[in-house]
Tab-separated table of C-alpha atoms and ligand atoms in Angstrom:
chain	number	residue	atom	x	y	z
A	4	UNK	CA	-13.753	3.454	-48.730
A	5	UNK	CA	-10.405	3.670	-47.013
A	6	UNK	CA	-9.471	7.180	-45.762
A	7	UNK	CA	-6.258	9.169	-45.472
A	8	UNK	CA	-5.513	11.258	-42.443
A	9	UNK	CA	-2.580	13.644	-42.921
A	10	UNK	CA	-0.573	14.450	-39.765
A	11	UNK	CA	0.697	17.985	-39.987
A	12	UNK	CA	2.710	18.088	-36.772
A	13	UNK	CA	5.935	18.552	-38.733
A	14	UNK	CA	4.691	21.672	-40.339
A	15	UNK	CA	4.693	23.082	-36.804
A	16	UNK	CA	8.157	21.523	-36.231
A	17	UNK	CA	9.471	23.456	-39.158
A	18	UNK	CA	7.760	26.713	-38.087
A	19	UNK	CA	9.121	26.344	-34.533
A	20	UNK	CA	12.682	25.884	-35.823
A	21	UNK	CA	12.626	29.619	-36.636
A	22	UNK	CA	10.304	30.768	-33.854
A	23	UNK	CA	8.331	32.636	-36.532
A	24	UNK	CA	4.942	32.101	-38.083
A	25	UNK	CA	5.850	30.286	-41.318
A	26	UNK	CA	4.921	27.564	-42.274
A	27	UNK	CA	1.563	27.876	-40.661
A	28	UNK	CA	-0.184	24.596	-39.481
A	29	UNK	CA	-3.615	26.246	-39.719
A	30	UNK	CA	-3.021	26.992	-43.386
A	31	UNK	CA	-1.553	23.474	-43.845
A	32	UNK	CA	-4.769	21.926	-42.404
A	33	UNK	CA	-6.797	23.718	-45.085
A	34	UNK	CA	-4.292	22.992	-47.874
A	35	UNK	CA	-4.022	19.224	-47.206
A	36	UNK	CA	-7.859	18.990	-47.058
A	37	UNK	CA	-8.178	20.898	-50.320
A	38	UNK	CA	-5.763	18.421	-51.913
A	39	UNK	CA	-7.525	15.263	-50.768
A	40	UNK	CA	-6.882	14.489	-47.114
A	41	UNK	CA	-9.982	13.037	-45.527
A	42	UNK	CA	-8.901	14.330	-42.091
A	43	UNK	CA	-6.068	16.172	-40.437
A	44	UNK	CA	-4.201	14.733	-37.498
A	45	UNK	CA	-2.362	16.900	-34.848
A	46	UNK	CA	-0.654	15.812	-31.676
A	47	UNK	CA	-0.880	18.191	-28.748
A	48	UNK	CA	2.096	16.887	-26.810
A	49	UNK	CA	2.709	17.569	-23.209
A	50	UNK	CA	5.956	19.431	-24.008
A	51	UNK	CA	4.220	21.276	-26.989
A	52	UNK	CA	7.255	20.509	-29.198
A	53	UNK	CA	5.307	21.097	-32.397
A	54	UNK	CA	1.506	21.866	-32.262
A	55	UNK	CA	0.603	24.354	-29.563
A	56	UNK	CA	-2.665	25.135	-27.818
A	57	UNK	CA	-3.406	28.069	-30.150
A	58	UNK	CA	-2.894	25.902	-33.273
A	59	UNK	CA	-5.078	23.104	-31.859
A	60	UNK	CA	-7.877	25.453	-31.005
A	61	UNK	CA	-7.775	27.219	-34.268
A	62	UNK	CA	-7.485	24.116	-36.444
A	63	UNK	CA	-10.292	22.370	-34.579
A	64	UNK	CA	-12.594	25.453	-34.854
A	65	UNK	CA	-13.071	24.774	-38.647
A	66	UNK	CA	-16.424	23.321	-39.394
A	67	UNK	CA	-15.451	21.849	-42.748
A	68	UNK	CA	-12.294	20.057	-41.656
A	69	UNK	CA	-12.310	16.726	-39.755
A	70	UNK	CA	-9.627	16.932	-37.099
A	71	UNK	CA	-8.146	13.947	-35.314
A	72	UNK	CA	-6.476	15.199	-32.091
A	73	UNK	CA	-3.881	12.928	-30.597
A	74	UNK	CA	-3.350	13.224	-26.868
A	75	UNK	CA	-1.899	11.340	-23.928
A	76	UNK	CA	-3.822	10.251	-20.847
A	77	UNK	CA	-2.541	13.329	-18.860
A	78	UNK	CA	-5.528	14.862	-17.043
A	79	UNK	CA	-4.660	18.439	-18.001
A	80	UNK	CA	-4.382	17.464	-21.639
A	81	UNK	CA	-7.578	15.523	-21.508
A	82	UNK	CA	-9.310	18.569	-19.991
A	83	UNK	CA	-7.907	20.751	-22.783
A	84	UNK	CA	-8.995	18.328	-25.480
A	85	UNK	CA	-12.552	18.253	-24.119
A	86	UNK	CA	-12.756	22.025	-24.207
A	87	UNK	CA	-11.225	22.204	-27.779
A	88	UNK	CA	-13.748	19.471	-28.855
A	89	UNK	CA	-12.171	18.012	-32.005
A	90	UNK	CA	-14.091	15.607	-34.295
A	91	UNK	CA	-11.894	12.654	-33.263
A	92	UNK	CA	-9.558	11.784	-30.401
A	93	UNK	CA	-6.668	9.299	-30.553
A	94	UNK	CA	-5.173	8.458	-27.194
A	95	UNK	CA	-1.457	7.661	-27.385
A	96	UNK	CA	1.269	6.862	-24.911
A	97	UNK	CA	3.740	9.750	-24.324
A	98	UNK	CA	7.240	9.733	-23.094
A	99	UNK	CA	9.171	12.943	-22.895
A	100	UNK	CA	12.414	11.402	-24.102
A	101	UNK	CA	10.982	9.772	-27.217
A	102	UNK	CA	11.560	11.261	-30.677
A	103	UNK	CA	8.107	10.029	-31.763
A	104	UNK	CA	5.380	7.776	-30.384
A	105	UNK	CA	7.415	4.582	-30.119
A	106	UNK	CA	4.764	2.055	-29.298
A	107	UNK	CA	1.188	1.479	-28.360
A	108	UNK	CA	-0.655	2.142	-25.061
A	109	UNK	CA	-0.349	-0.197	-22.186
A	110	UNK	CA	-4.042	-1.109	-22.119
A	111	UNK	CA	-3.758	-3.666	-19.282
A	112	UNK	CA	-2.197	-1.303	-16.843
A	113	UNK	CA	-4.465	1.649	-17.759
A	114	UNK	CA	-7.779	-0.094	-18.409
A	115	UNK	CA	-9.792	1.825	-15.766
A	116	UNK	CA	-8.309	5.154	-16.529
A	117	UNK	CA	-8.824	4.747	-20.305
A	118	UNK	CA	-12.480	3.712	-19.858
A	119	UNK	CA	-13.154	6.848	-17.859
A	120	UNK	CA	-11.519	9.087	-20.404
A	121	UNK	CA	-13.308	7.372	-23.331
A	122	UNK	CA	-16.641	7.907	-21.566
A	123	UNK	CA	-15.962	11.602	-21.261
A	124	UNK	CA	-15.337	11.912	-25.001
A	125	UNK	CA	-18.288	9.648	-25.873
A	126	UNK	CA	-20.603	11.974	-23.901
A	127	UNK	CA	-19.454	14.772	-26.222
A	128	UNK	CA	-20.027	12.450	-29.295
A	129	UNK	CA	-16.319	12.556	-30.139
A	130	UNK	CA	-15.076	9.478	-31.965
A	131	UNK	CA	-12.363	7.967	-29.893
A	132	UNK	CA	-9.479	5.698	-30.838
A	133	UNK	CA	-6.612	3.941	-28.991
A	134	UNK	CA	-3.121	3.657	-30.437
A	135	UNK	CA	-2.118	0.091	-29.738
A	136	UNK	CA	0.432	-2.511	-30.733
A	137	UNK	CA	-0.671	-5.383	-32.815
A	138	UNK	CA	-1.707	-7.707	-29.979
A	139	UNK	CA	-4.904	-9.776	-29.856
A	140	UNK	CA	-5.274	-9.268	-26.104
A	141	UNK	CA	-5.268	-5.529	-26.511
A	142	UNK	CA	-8.159	-5.874	-29.062
A	143	UNK	CA	-10.165	-7.696	-26.410
A	144	UNK	CA	-9.445	-5.068	-23.830
A	145	UNK	CA	-10.358	-2.325	-26.392
A	146	UNK	CA	-13.780	-3.970	-26.697
A	147	UNK	CA	-14.102	-4.245	-22.909
A	148	UNK	CA	-13.509	-0.539	-22.520
A	149	UNK	CA	-15.889	0.261	-25.328
A	150	UNK	CA	-13.733	2.322	-27.631
A	151	UNK	CA	-14.956	3.274	-31.215
A	152	UNK	CA	-11.714	2.578	-33.020
A	153	UNK	CA	-8.169	1.301	-32.645
A	154	UNK	CA	-5.112	2.541	-34.456
A	155	UNK	CA	-2.565	-0.228	-34.898
A	156	UNK	CA	1.072	0.980	-34.525
A	157	UNK	CA	2.712	-0.036	-37.774
A	158	UNK	CA	6.326	1.096	-36.883
A	159	UNK	CA	7.626	-2.456	-36.512
A	160	UNK	CA	6.284	-3.559	-39.906
A	161	UNK	CA	7.595	-0.315	-41.517
A	162	UNK	CA	11.087	-0.859	-40.117
A	163	UNK	CA	11.149	-4.447	-41.297
A	164	UNK	CA	10.018	-3.460	-44.812
A	165	UNK	CA	12.462	-0.629	-45.086
A	166	UNK	CA	15.409	-2.847	-43.895
A	167	UNK	CA	14.280	-5.484	-46.482
A	168	UNK	CA	13.815	-8.013	-43.693
A	169	UNK	CA	11.104	-10.721	-43.486
A	170	UNK	CA	7.949	-8.896	-42.414
A	171	UNK	CA	5.428	-11.664	-42.939
A	172	UNK	CA	5.036	-12.583	-39.247
A	173	UNK	CA	4.391	-8.932	-38.355
A	174	UNK	CA	2.087	-8.413	-41.284
A	175	UNK	CA	0.010	-11.463	-40.226
A	176	UNK	CA	-0.092	-10.238	-36.608
A	177	UNK	CA	-1.611	-6.977	-37.861
A	178	UNK	CA	-4.066	-8.729	-40.088
A	179	UNK	CA	-5.321	-10.997	-37.327
A	180	UNK	CA	-5.769	-8.025	-35.025
A	181	UNK	CA	-7.639	-6.099	-37.718
A	182	UNK	CA	-9.929	-9.056	-38.382
A	183	UNK	CA	-10.649	-9.572	-34.696
A	184	UNK	CA	-11.359	-5.871	-34.133
A	185	UNK	CA	-13.681	-5.632	-37.062
A	186	UNK	CA	-15.507	-8.772	-35.844
A	187	UNK	CA	-15.968	-7.078	-32.441
A	188	UNK	CA	-17.364	-3.970	-34.120
A	189	UNK	CA	-14.299	-1.772	-33.658
A	190	UNK	CA	-13.091	0.346	-36.557
A	191	UNK	CA	-9.500	-0.218	-37.526
A	192	UNK	CA	-6.913	2.431	-38.377
A	193	UNK	CA	-3.097	2.155	-39.004
A	194	UNK	CA	-0.310	4.569	-38.510
A	195	UNK	CA	3.351	5.136	-37.962
A	196	UNK	CA	6.283	5.009	-40.286
A	197	UNK	CA	4.067	4.639	-43.362
A	198	UNK	CA	5.554	5.393	-46.750
A	199	UNK	CA	4.099	4.437	-50.256
A	200	UNK	CA	5.391	0.822	-50.107
A	201	UNK	CA	4.187	-0.014	-46.535
A	202	UNK	CA	0.821	1.662	-47.112
A	203	UNK	CA	0.358	-0.399	-50.271
A	204	UNK	CA	1.123	-3.536	-48.381
A	205	UNK	CA	-1.243	-2.726	-45.615
A	206	UNK	CA	-4.024	-1.963	-48.163
A	207	UNK	CA	-4.267	-5.749	-48.545
A	208	UNK	CA	-5.828	-5.850	-45.120
A	209	UNK	CA	-9.384	-4.908	-46.076
A	210	UNK	CA	-10.350	-4.316	-42.421
A	211	UNK	CA	-8.166	-1.160	-42.195
A	212	UNK	CA	-10.377	1.831	-42.858
A	213	UNK	CA	-8.043	4.736	-42.181
A	214	UNK	CA	-4.296	5.529	-42.520
A	215	UNK	CA	-2.689	8.301	-40.505
A	216	UNK	CA	0.530	9.446	-42.064
A	217	UNK	CA	2.781	12.281	-41.147
A	218	UNK	CA	6.550	12.197	-41.369
A	219	UNK	CA	6.881	10.731	-44.849
A	220	UNK	CA	4.216	12.981	-46.370
A	221	UNK	CA	5.843	16.175	-45.072
A	222	UNK	CA	9.389	14.902	-45.823
A	223	UNK	CA	8.565	13.725	-49.397
A	224	UNK	CA	6.823	16.986	-50.067
A	225	UNK	CA	10.142	18.783	-49.874
A	226	UNK	CA	10.908	17.089	-53.234
A	227	UNK	CA	7.497	16.448	-54.752
A	228	UNK	CA	5.141	18.974	-53.163
A	229	UNK	CA	2.163	18.223	-50.870
A	230	UNK	CA	-0.481	17.982	-53.626
A	231	UNK	CA	1.400	15.338	-55.591
A	232	UNK	CA	2.319	13.322	-52.483
A	233	UNK	CA	-1.304	13.307	-51.146
A	234	UNK	CA	-2.523	12.386	-54.574
A	235	UNK	CA	-0.191	9.404	-54.799
A	236	UNK	CA	-1.305	8.142	-51.381
A	237	UNK	CA	-4.960	8.556	-52.293
A	238	UNK	CA	-4.344	6.563	-55.440
A	239	UNK	CA	-2.641	3.769	-53.443
A	240	UNK	CA	-5.485	3.701	-50.880
A	241	UNK	CA	-8.174	3.752	-53.582
A	242	UNK	CA	-6.648	1.107	-55.877
A	243	UNK	CA	-5.379	-1.471	-53.404
B	11	PXP	N1	-0.608	7.807	-35.795
B	11	PXP	C1	-0.290	8.055	-34.481
B	11	PXP	C2	-1.205	7.662	-33.432
B	11	PXP	C3	0.932	8.707	-34.196
B	11	PXP	O1	1.277	8.960	-32.947
B	11	PXP	C4	1.811	9.115	-35.255
B	11	PXP	C5	3.117	9.788	-35.020
B	11	PXP	O2	2.956	10.964	-34.458
B	11	PXP	C6	1.371	8.815	-36.607
B	11	PXP	C7	0.171	8.219	-36.831
B	11	PXP	C8	2.120	9.257	-37.800
B	11	PXP	O3	3.363	8.630	-37.867
B	11	PXP	P1	4.427	9.037	-38.962
B	11	PXP	O4	4.798	10.422	-38.646
B	11	PXP	O5	5.567	8.138	-38.719
B	11	PXP	O6	3.783	8.885	-40.315
């Protein structure tokens, strides 16, 4: 069964725009779960532009909700994540000037550091994932550093589909990476820029077990409401 992870960072973005308490990401974590999300994703960024330490702690303290905490390799953040102890960790690259996570990690340059970080989370029995570009060499490095899962950055594919450009090459690249990862015993996830159409397309890759979707879900909910949007994604993931 494929799973849907709902990224609720932008609920916090909206709250922070007013500097008040509404809309509350903690409430959002319960609400999206009640309406079908298999897990909740939050990104504790170094600049705390959306989710803050208080949110992360409170959201992760819930026993009935599976939380995937995205973090950078920054040692302070890693320490914080270890103390918060979420169910899952996804390591992502982070650049202060970026609007969102624009690409995957540089595994080659950070192999040793990543291996050490992954070991720390493994010791706490926290499922750990690496956000990577669709690149076969990065799958081999992921195996070498013994990570549980990879999340393939689907931004390039999403941009090609949305611009109505030829996406076949990128799609095949993702498919080959997913197949190799599965063969090596690594669980495959996908995320970034996913809307209904791109998710439906990626469902053709049977090796992908989890989709983590944020911006489109929160944006589309302005028109359709969260329950309906989550339901539509669940239907796509179940039926394709
Ligand atoms: N997965 C990861 C690892 C991410 O960093 C992000 C963006 O924060 C997402 C999924 C969700 O991307 P989007 O908001 O474009 O759906």
